[in-house]
Amino acid sequence: MSFTAGFLTWLAAPAQRCLIAEVAVKVSAVEITRYLSTTGYTSKSTDTPASQLYTGRISGGVQFTRRLDLSGSGGSLSFGDIELDNEDGALDGWLSDIWAGRAINIWLGQQDWAKASFELVFSGTVEDIAPKSRNRMSLKVRDIFGPLNSTLSTAIIGGTADNKDVLRPICLGEVFNITPVLLDAATQKYAVHLAVPIEYVIEARDNGIAVATTYDAALGTMTLTNARYGTITCDVQGAKIAGVWRNDAGGLVEWVATVLGDGNFITAGQIDAAALTTFRAANAQPLGLYTDGRANRLQVMQQLAASVGATVTTTYDGKLILVRVGFGTIVGAIGTYEMVDGSFAPIARPQVRGAIRMSGERNWTPQPTGLAGSVTALQWPILGDEWVTLADSDATVVADWYQNVKPPAAETLMVVENDIVVELARLLALWKVKRTVFGFDGFAELLQYEIGDTVTLTHPRFGLAAGVSAQIIGVQHDWITPRVRLEVLV
């Protein structure tokens, strides 16, 4: 998200700033909301909630940190603290309340404004409350992903058969050679997904030989036409929601976060829809993932994002976005005028990588032995190997940096070989040259830039005098100051 020009102008000028927060908490078995502020504030009679007192307990520490993941794991949680004044001991009992996983929303505005004129600057969850000193407490604040750090599904097969307590599988995108879960031995019916719609069962095999089946796309099942002989596997196009099948990282991350499985979800309103649409258009590589319900929802989202070189993170106001590590279209310029004097410095040097290997086109049930005799030699590696592994390298860089020409391969969920080739070339171009991460403190006008943005960075030192492309990979902001600290990759 981007703040309005009027809000940024207001931030840059002296004002009677006020932060207000609404925090959910469970007190004596009752869910309530606590209303807090930095200065003391009462909403107007026309606001929602009307004429509400926001007690002036916030004393400092309203800082939040977000970073893109450069390691390729696809995730980086945002975190922060809110310090509360407990000089009079009135908050002592708050340590007995249940805060974990509850929602918190924070707005910034002017003390004499109506609440409706305040700008939402953070939306997330509380991890817990903790004493900071005798007279201070601290709310440990996390982004919206906290509740998603949980099991994806608990749906079991049910019934009375041997597999009654086995979890139903979950199939996303297009997957090759999965092992479905047996539902009914008498009818040879198998589950390939939750008992909800899928797109298509492409082919089923018995010990590697294609066999006839019927499938129920509405219930995520398939049934063998003839008796089973050996290991049953199949190729499937999985989850379909509201009549739509998706196989791209952004679309699947959205579904996992909002509707797939059971348990904790975020709402559509907690996703930056415009940013997600842009990301999906630019990163449409087909993916495929097959898992059981024990999978962690947040880790699945991160795995999907990492497969296309992206990070699952949030905007300033706490909405989900996916950001790809790498330089994009330049959206602005940052120079010494926007920086706090003396704060600019190099803080990290990512590893130069002259060779990159990636695996994809996963075979979810490798069968190096036990295949039927009529399986051809051409099919043996296709059914026997778990991954297709490809590489790209720069011989000069490998030699100059004394590197291994065969580093460990990063596992991805991509299912098209050419997509892997393209991503290898992109990553090699990004990392085969020396990169530096710079950090600096900036004034309020830099809040117009979001994590992941590419800007022109200019500074008289470190060879940056002529200006270079830089991607914002880290943001730490303090809404009390207000200042922002940026980390940029050059």
Coordinates of C-alpha atoms in Angstrom, one line a residue:
M1 CA 0.0 0.0 0.0
S2 CA 1.1 3.6 -0.4
F3 CA 0.1 6.4 1.9
T4 CA -1.6 9.5 0.4
A5 CA 0.5 12.5 -0.5
G6 CA -1.5 14.5 2.1
F7 CA -0.7 12.1 4.9
L8 CA 3.0 12.1 4.0
T9 CA 3.0 15.9 4.0
W10 CA 1.4 15.9 7.4
L11 CA 3.9 13.4 8.7
A12 CA 6.8 15.6 7.6
A13 CA 5.4 18.7 9.4
P14 CA 5.2 19.4 13.2
A15 CA 1.8 18.2 14.5
Q16 CA 0.1 17.0 17.7
R17 CA 0.4 13.4 16.6
C18 CA -1.6 10.6 18.3
L19 CA -1.5 6.9 18.0
I20 CA -4.6 4.9 18.9
A21 CA -4.8 1.2 19.2
E22 CA -7.7 -1.3 19.5
V23 CA -6.5 -4.6 21.0
A24 CA -8.6 -7.7 21.4
V25 CA -8.1 -9.8 24.6
K26 CA -9.9 -12.5 26.6
V27 CA -10.7 -11.5 30.2
S28 CA -12.4 -13.9 32.5
A29 CA -13.7 -16.0 29.6
V30 CA -15.1 -12.9 27.8
E31 CA -13.6 -11.5 24.6
I32 CA -13.3 -7.7 24.9
T33 CA -11.4 -4.8 23.2
R34 CA -9.1 -2.5 25.0
Y35 CA -8.6 1.0 23.7
L36 CA -5.2 2.6 24.0
S37 CA -3.4 5.7 22.8
T38 CA -0.2 7.7 23.2
T39 CA -1.7 11.0 24.4
G40 CA -5.2 10.2 25.6
Y41 CA -7.9 10.5 23.0
T42 CA -11.7 10.4 22.7
S43 CA -13.4 9.6 19.4
K44 CA -16.1 11.8 18.1
S45 CA -19.8 11.0 18.4
T46 CA -20.0 10.3 14.7
D47 CA -17.1 7.8 14.8
T48 CA -17.2 4.0 15.3
P49 CA -16.9 3.4 18.1
A50 CA -18.6 6.7 19.2
S51 CA -17.2 8.8 22.0
Q52 CA -14.8 6.1 23.0
L53 CA -11.9 6.9 25.4
Y54 CA -8.5 5.6 24.3
T55 CA -6.5 5.6 27.5
G56 CA -3.1 7.2 27.2
R57 CA -1.0 4.1 28.1
I58 CA 1.3 3.8 25.0
S59 CA 4.6 5.1 26.1
G60 CA 7.0 4.0 23.4
G61 CA 8.5 1.2 21.3
V62 CA 5.9 1.4 18.5
Q63 CA 8.4 -0.1 16.1
F64 CA 7.9 -2.7 13.4
T65 CA 10.4 -4.6 11.3
R66 CA 9.8 -6.3 7.9
R67 CA 12.4 -8.0 5.7
L68 CA 12.6 -9.9 2.4
D69 CA 14.1 -13.3 2.6
L70 CA 17.3 -13.5 0.6
S71 CA 18.0 -17.1 1.5
G72 CA 15.1 -18.5 -0.6
S73 CA 12.9 -19.9 2.1
G74 CA 10.0 -17.7 1.0
G75 CA 9.0 -16.2 4.4
S76 CA 10.0 -13.5 6.9
L77 CA 7.7 -12.6 9.7
S78 CA 7.2 -9.0 10.8
F79 CA 7.5 -8.1 14.4
G80 CA 7.5 -5.3 16.9
D81 CA 6.8 -4.1 20.5
I82 CA 4.4 -1.7 22.1
E83 CA 5.5 -0.4 25.4
L84 CA 2.8 0.4 28.0
D85 CA 3.0 2.7 31.0
N86 CA 2.1 0.9 34.2
E87 CA 3.5 3.4 36.7
D88 CA 0.3 3.2 38.8
G89 CA 0.1 -0.6 38.7
A90 CA -3.3 -0.4 37.0
L91 CA -2.2 -2.9 34.4
D92 CA -0.9 -5.6 36.8
G93 CA -3.9 -7.7 36.1
W94 CA -3.4 -7.7 32.4
L95 CA -0.7 -10.4 32.8
S96 CA -3.5 -12.8 33.7
D97 CA -5.5 -12.1 30.5
I98 CA -5.2 -14.1 27.3
W99 CA -3.7 -12.0 24.5
A100 CA -2.2 -14.7 22.2
G101 CA -3.4 -14.5 18.6
R102 CA -5.8 -11.6 19.2
A103 CA -6.2 -8.8 16.7
I104 CA -4.6 -5.4 17.0
N105 CA -5.1 -2.4 14.8
I106 CA -3.2 0.9 15.1
W107 CA -4.1 4.3 13.6
L108 CA -2.1 7.5 13.4
G109 CA -3.5 10.9 13.3
Q110 CA -3.8 14.3 15.0
Q111 CA -5.2 14.6 18.5
D112 CA -8.0 16.9 17.5
W113 CA -9.1 14.8 14.5
A114 CA -12.1 12.5 14.2
K115 CA -11.1 8.9 14.3
A116 CA -12.4 8.5 10.7
S117 CA -9.6 10.8 9.6
F118 CA -6.8 8.7 11.2
E119 CA -4.7 6.5 8.9
L120 CA -4.5 2.8 9.6
V121 CA -0.7 2.1 10.0
F122 CA -0.7 -1.4 11.3
S123 CA -3.0 -4.5 11.5
G124 CA -1.8 -7.7 13.0
T125 CA -1.9 -10.0 16.0
V126 CA -0.6 -10.0 19.6
E127 CA 1.8 -12.8 20.5
D128 CA 1.6 -12.1 24.2
I129 CA 2.1 -9.4 26.9
A130 CA 5.2 -9.4 29.1
P131 CA 6.6 -7.3 31.9
K132 CA 9.4 -5.0 30.7
S133 CA 10.2 -3.6 34.1
R134 CA 8.5 -2.8 37.4
N135 CA 6.5 0.0 35.7
R136 CA 6.4 -1.0 32.1
M137 CA 4.7 -3.7 30.1
S138 CA 5.3 -4.7 26.5
L139 CA 2.8 -6.1 23.9
K140 CA 4.7 -8.4 21.6
V141 CA 3.1 -7.6 18.2
R142 CA 3.4 -9.8 15.1
D143 CA 1.9 -9.6 11.6
I144 CA -1.3 -11.3 10.4
F145 CA 0.5 -14.6 9.8
G146 CA 0.7 -15.6 13.5
P147 CA -2.6 -17.5 13.5
L148 CA -1.6 -19.2 10.2
N149 CA 1.3 -20.9 11.9
S150 CA -0.9 -23.9 12.4
T151 CA -2.1 -27.2 10.8
L152 CA -3.5 -26.9 7.3
S153 CA -6.3 -29.5 7.8
T154 CA -7.5 -32.1 10.3
A155 CA -10.0 -33.8 7.9
I156 CA -9.7 -37.6 8.2
I157 CA -11.0 -40.4 6.0
G158 CA -13.5 -41.5 8.6
G159 CA -15.7 -44.5 8.5
T160 CA -14.6 -47.9 9.9
A161 CA -12.0 -49.1 7.4
D162 CA -8.3 -49.4 8.2
N163 CA -7.6 -45.8 7.0
K164 CA -10.4 -44.2 9.0
D165 CA -7.9 -42.1 11.0
V166 CA -5.7 -41.2 8.1
L167 CA -5.8 -37.5 7.0
R168 CA -7.2 -36.7 3.6
P169 CA -4.5 -35.4 1.2
I170 CA -4.4 -31.9 -0.2
C171 CA -3.5 -31.4 -3.9
L172 CA -2.6 -27.9 -5.2
G173 CA -2.0 -27.0 -8.8
E174 CA -0.8 -30.0 -11.0
V175 CA 1.1 -32.9 -9.5
F176 CA 2.8 -35.9 -11.0
N177 CA 2.7 -39.5 -9.7
I178 CA 1.2 -39.0 -6.3
T179 CA 0.1 -41.9 -4.1
P180 CA -3.7 -41.4 -3.4
V181 CA -5.2 -42.4 0.0
L182 CA -7.4 -45.6 -0.1
L183 CA -11.0 -44.8 0.9
D184 CA -12.7 -48.1 0.2
A185 CA -10.8 -51.4 -0.5
A186 CA -14.0 -53.1 -1.8
T187 CA -14.7 -50.5 -4.5
Q188 CA -11.0 -49.4 -5.0
K189 CA -11.9 -45.8 -4.4
Y190 CA -9.1 -43.4 -3.5
A191 CA -8.9 -39.8 -2.3
V192 CA -6.6 -37.4 -4.1
H193 CA -7.8 -34.3 -2.3
L194 CA -10.1 -33.1 0.4
A195 CA -13.8 -33.9 -0.1
V196 CA -14.2 -30.8 -2.2
P197 CA -13.9 -30.1 -6.0
I198 CA -10.8 -30.7 -8.0
E199 CA -10.1 -30.0 -11.7
Y200 CA -9.1 -33.4 -13.1
V201 CA -7.5 -36.7 -12.6
I202 CA -5.2 -36.8 -15.7
E203 CA -4.0 -40.4 -15.5
A204 CA -3.8 -43.3 -13.0
R205 CA -1.1 -46.0 -13.0
D206 CA -0.7 -49.4 -11.4
N207 CA 3.1 -50.2 -11.0
G208 CA 3.7 -47.6 -13.7
I209 CA 1.1 -48.9 -16.2
A210 CA -1.8 -46.7 -17.1
V211 CA -5.1 -48.1 -15.8
A212 CA -8.7 -47.2 -16.4
T213 CA -10.5 -45.2 -13.7
T214 CA -13.5 -43.0 -13.1
Y215 CA -13.3 -39.9 -10.9
D216 CA -15.6 -37.7 -8.9
A217 CA -14.3 -34.2 -9.4
A218 CA -16.8 -32.8 -6.9
L219 CA -15.4 -34.9 -4.1
G220 CA -11.8 -35.3 -5.0
T221 CA -11.8 -39.1 -5.5
M222 CA -11.1 -41.6 -8.2
T223 CA -12.1 -45.3 -8.5
L224 CA -10.2 -48.1 -10.3
T225 CA -12.2 -49.8 -13.0
N226 CA -10.3 -53.1 -12.5
A227 CA -8.7 -54.8 -9.5
R228 CA -5.5 -53.4 -8.1
Y229 CA -2.2 -55.3 -8.8
G230 CA 0.5 -53.1 -7.2
T231 CA 1.3 -49.5 -6.3
I232 CA -1.4 -47.1 -7.4
T233 CA -0.3 -43.6 -8.4
C234 CA -1.9 -40.8 -10.5
D235 CA -1.4 -37.4 -12.0
V236 CA -3.9 -34.8 -10.8
Q237 CA -4.9 -31.2 -11.3
G238 CA -6.1 -30.3 -7.8
A239 CA -8.0 -27.8 -5.7
K240 CA -10.8 -25.9 -7.4
I241 CA -12.7 -23.2 -5.6
A242 CA -15.8 -21.4 -6.8
G243 CA -15.5 -23.2 -10.1
V244 CA -11.9 -22.0 -10.6
W245 CA -8.7 -24.0 -10.8
R246 CA -5.4 -22.3 -9.9
N247 CA -1.8 -23.4 -10.2
D248 CA 0.2 -20.1 -9.7
A249 CA 2.0 -19.1 -6.6
G250 CA 0.0 -16.0 -5.8
G251 CA -3.4 -17.6 -6.4
L252 CA -2.5 -20.7 -4.3
V253 CA -1.1 -18.6 -1.5
E254 CA -4.3 -16.6 -1.4
W255 CA -6.4 -19.8 -1.2
V256 CA -4.2 -21.4 1.5
A257 CA -4.4 -18.2 3.6
T258 CA -8.2 -17.7 3.2
V259 CA -10.1 -20.9 2.4
L260 CA -8.2 -24.2 2.0
G261 CA -8.4 -26.7 4.8
D262 CA -9.7 -25.8 8.2
G263 CA -8.6 -23.9 11.3
N264 CA -7.3 -20.4 11.2
F265 CA -7.7 -18.1 8.2
I266 CA -7.2 -14.5 7.3
T267 CA -9.9 -12.6 5.5
A268 CA -9.9 -11.2 1.9
G269 CA -9.7 -7.7 3.4
Q270 CA -6.3 -8.6 4.9
I271 CA -4.8 -9.1 1.5
D272 CA -3.6 -6.3 -0.8
A273 CA -5.7 -7.3 -3.8
A274 CA -4.2 -4.9 -6.3
A275 CA -0.6 -6.0 -5.4
L276 CA -1.6 -9.6 -5.5
T277 CA -3.2 -9.2 -9.0
T278 CA 0.0 -7.6 -10.2
F279 CA 2.2 -10.3 -8.7
R280 CA 0.1 -13.1 -10.2
A281 CA 0.3 -11.5 -13.7
A282 CA 4.1 -11.3 -13.5
N283 CA 4.6 -14.8 -11.9
A284 CA 2.3 -17.2 -13.5
Q285 CA 4.6 -20.2 -13.5
P286 CA 2.6 -23.5 -12.9
L287 CA 3.3 -25.1 -9.6
G288 CA 2.2 -28.4 -7.9
L289 CA 2.1 -29.5 -4.3
Y290 CA 0.8 -32.6 -2.6
T291 CA 0.6 -33.0 1.1
D292 CA -1.4 -34.3 4.0
G293 CA -3.3 -32.1 6.5
R294 CA -0.4 -32.1 9.0
A295 CA 1.4 -29.6 6.8
N296 CA 1.8 -26.2 8.3
R297 CA -0.3 -23.6 6.6
L298 CA 2.2 -20.8 6.8
Q299 CA 5.1 -23.0 5.7
V300 CA 3.0 -24.1 2.6
M301 CA 2.5 -20.5 1.7
Q302 CA 6.2 -19.8 2.0
Q303 CA 7.1 -22.9 0.0
L304 CA 4.8 -21.8 -2.8
A305 CA 6.3 -18.3 -2.8
A306 CA 9.9 -19.5 -2.6
S307 CA 9.4 -21.6 -5.7
V308 CA 9.2 -18.4 -7.8
G309 CA 11.8 -16.5 -5.8
A310 CA 9.3 -14.5 -3.7
T311 CA 8.7 -13.7 0.0
V312 CA 5.3 -13.8 1.7
T313 CA 5.2 -10.5 3.8
T314 CA 3.0 -7.6 4.6
T315 CA 2.4 -3.9 3.7
Y316 CA 2.8 -1.1 6.2
D317 CA -0.8 -1.5 7.2
G318 CA -0.4 -5.3 7.6
K319 CA -2.0 -6.7 4.4
L320 CA -0.5 -9.8 2.8
I321 CA 1.7 -9.3 -0.3
L322 CA 4.2 -11.4 -2.2
V323 CA 7.4 -9.7 -3.3
R324 CA 10.0 -11.2 -5.6
V325 CA 13.6 -10.6 -4.7
G326 CA 15.2 -8.8 -7.6
F327 CA 15.2 -5.4 -9.3
G328 CA 12.0 -4.2 -11.0
T329 CA 10.7 -1.0 -12.5
I330 CA 12.1 2.1 -10.7
V331 CA 9.4 3.9 -8.8
G332 CA 11.4 6.8 -7.3
A333 CA 14.7 8.1 -6.1
I334 CA 16.5 8.3 -2.7
G335 CA 19.4 10.6 -2.0
T336 CA 21.1 12.2 0.9
Y337 CA 18.4 14.8 1.2
E338 CA 16.0 12.1 2.4
M339 CA 18.5 10.5 4.8
V340 CA 19.4 11.3 8.3
D341 CA 22.9 12.7 8.2
G342 CA 25.6 10.1 9.0
S343 CA 23.2 7.1 9.1
F344 CA 24.1 5.6 5.7
A345 CA 26.4 2.6 5.9
P346 CA 27.0 -0.9 4.3
I347 CA 25.6 -3.6 6.6
A348 CA 25.9 -6.9 4.7
R349 CA 27.5 -8.6 1.6
P350 CA 25.4 -11.4 0.2
Q351 CA 27.3 -14.4 -1.2
V352 CA 28.4 -14.2 -4.8
R353 CA 27.0 -17.3 -6.6
G354 CA 28.6 -18.4 -9.9
A355 CA 26.6 -21.6 -10.1
I356 CA 23.0 -22.2 -9.3
R357 CA 21.1 -25.5 -9.3
M358 CA 17.3 -26.0 -9.0
S359 CA 15.1 -29.0 -8.8
G360 CA 11.5 -29.2 -10.0
E361 CA 9.0 -31.3 -11.9
R362 CA 8.7 -33.4 -8.8
N363 CA 7.8 -37.1 -8.9
W364 CA 5.8 -37.5 -5.7
T365 CA 6.2 -41.3 -5.6
P366 CA 9.6 -42.3 -6.9
Q367 CA 9.6 -45.9 -8.1
P368 CA 13.2 -47.0 -8.8
T369 CA 12.0 -50.7 -8.5
G370 CA 8.8 -52.6 -8.7
L371 CA 7.6 -51.3 -12.0
A372 CA 5.7 -53.6 -14.3
G373 CA 7.8 -55.4 -16.9
S374 CA 6.1 -53.6 -19.8
V375 CA 7.3 -50.2 -18.6
T376 CA 9.7 -48.9 -21.2
A377 CA 13.3 -47.9 -20.6
L378 CA 12.3 -44.3 -21.5
Q379 CA 9.8 -44.3 -18.6
W380 CA 12.2 -45.7 -16.0
P381 CA 13.9 -42.3 -15.1
I382 CA 10.6 -40.5 -15.3
L383 CA 9.0 -42.8 -12.7
G384 CA 12.1 -43.6 -10.8
D385 CA 13.7 -40.2 -10.1
E386 CA 12.2 -37.8 -7.6
W387 CA 13.4 -34.6 -9.2
V388 CA 14.5 -33.1 -12.5
T389 CA 17.6 -31.0 -11.6
L390 CA 18.9 -28.2 -13.8
A391 CA 21.8 -25.8 -13.5
D392 CA 23.2 -22.6 -14.8
S393 CA 26.7 -21.2 -14.2
D394 CA 29.3 -18.6 -15.1
A395 CA 32.6 -20.3 -15.5
T396 CA 34.6 -17.1 -14.8
V397 CA 32.8 -16.4 -11.6
V398 CA 33.1 -20.0 -10.4
A399 CA 36.9 -19.9 -11.1
D400 CA 37.5 -16.4 -9.6
W401 CA 35.6 -17.2 -6.4
Y402 CA 36.8 -20.9 -6.1
Q403 CA 33.3 -22.2 -6.0
N404 CA 31.7 -25.6 -6.4
V405 CA 30.2 -25.9 -9.9
K406 CA 27.6 -28.2 -8.4
P407 CA 26.2 -26.5 -5.3
P408 CA 23.2 -28.1 -3.5
A409 CA 20.0 -27.8 -5.6
A410 CA 17.1 -25.6 -4.3
E411 CA 13.9 -27.6 -4.4
T412 CA 11.0 -25.9 -6.1
L413 CA 7.4 -26.7 -6.9
M414 CA 7.7 -25.7 -10.6
V415 CA 6.3 -28.2 -13.1
V416 CA 7.6 -26.8 -16.4
E417 CA 11.2 -27.3 -17.3
N418 CA 11.5 -24.0 -19.2
D419 CA 10.3 -22.1 -16.2
I420 CA 13.1 -23.6 -14.1
V421 CA 15.6 -22.6 -16.9
V422 CA 14.3 -19.0 -16.9
E423 CA 14.5 -18.7 -13.1
L424 CA 18.0 -20.1 -13.0
A425 CA 19.1 -17.5 -15.5
R426 CA 17.4 -14.7 -13.5
L427 CA 19.0 -15.8 -10.2
L428 CA 22.4 -16.2 -11.8
A429 CA 22.3 -12.7 -13.2
L430 CA 21.2 -11.4 -9.8
W431 CA 23.8 -13.1 -7.7
K432 CA 26.9 -13.6 -9.9
V433 CA 27.9 -10.0 -9.3
K434 CA 29.0 -8.5 -6.0
R435 CA 26.0 -7.1 -4.1
T436 CA 25.9 -4.9 -1.0
V437 CA 23.1 -4.3 1.5
F438 CA 23.1 -0.7 2.8
G439 CA 21.1 0.6 5.7
F440 CA 20.1 4.2 6.6
D441 CA 17.6 6.2 8.6
G442 CA 15.1 8.3 6.5
F443 CA 12.6 11.0 7.0
A444 CA 8.8 10.7 6.7
E445 CA 8.7 11.1 2.9
L446 CA 10.4 7.7 2.5
L447 CA 7.2 6.1 3.9
Q448 CA 5.9 6.5 0.3
Y449 CA 8.0 3.5 -0.6
E450 CA 7.0 -0.1 0.1
I451 CA 9.1 -3.2 0.8
G452 CA 10.2 -4.7 -2.5
D453 CA 10.2 -1.4 -4.4
T454 CA 13.1 -0.6 -6.7
V455 CA 14.5 2.9 -6.5
T456 CA 17.4 4.9 -7.7
L457 CA 19.9 5.2 -4.8
T458 CA 22.4 8.0 -4.8
H459 CA 25.1 8.7 -2.2
P460 CA 28.6 10.3 -2.5
R461 CA 30.3 7.3 -1.0
F462 CA 30.7 3.6 -1.9
G463 CA 30.6 4.2 -5.7
L464 CA 27.0 5.4 -5.6
A465 CA 27.5 9.0 -6.7
A466 CA 26.1 8.4 -10.2
G467 CA 23.0 6.6 -8.8
V468 CA 22.3 2.9 -9.0
S469 CA 19.2 0.6 -8.9
A470 CA 18.4 -0.6 -5.4
Q471 CA 15.6 -2.8 -4.0
I472 CA 14.2 -2.1 -0.6
I473 CA 14.6 -5.4 1.3
G474 CA 14.1 -4.2 4.9
V475 CA 11.8 -1.7 6.6
Q476 CA 11.8 -0.7 10.2
H477 CA 9.5 2.2 11.1
D478 CA 8.7 4.0 14.3
W479 CA 5.3 5.6 14.3
I480 CA 6.0 7.8 17.3
T481 CA 9.0 9.6 15.7
P482 CA 7.9 9.1 12.8
R483 CA 11.0 7.9 11.0
V484 CA 11.8 4.9 8.9
R485 CA 15.0 2.8 8.6
L486 CA 15.5 1.2 5.2
E487 CA 17.7 -1.7 4.1
V488 CA 18.4 -1.8 0.3
L489 CA 20.1 -4.3 -1.9
V490 CA 22.4 -2.8 -4.5

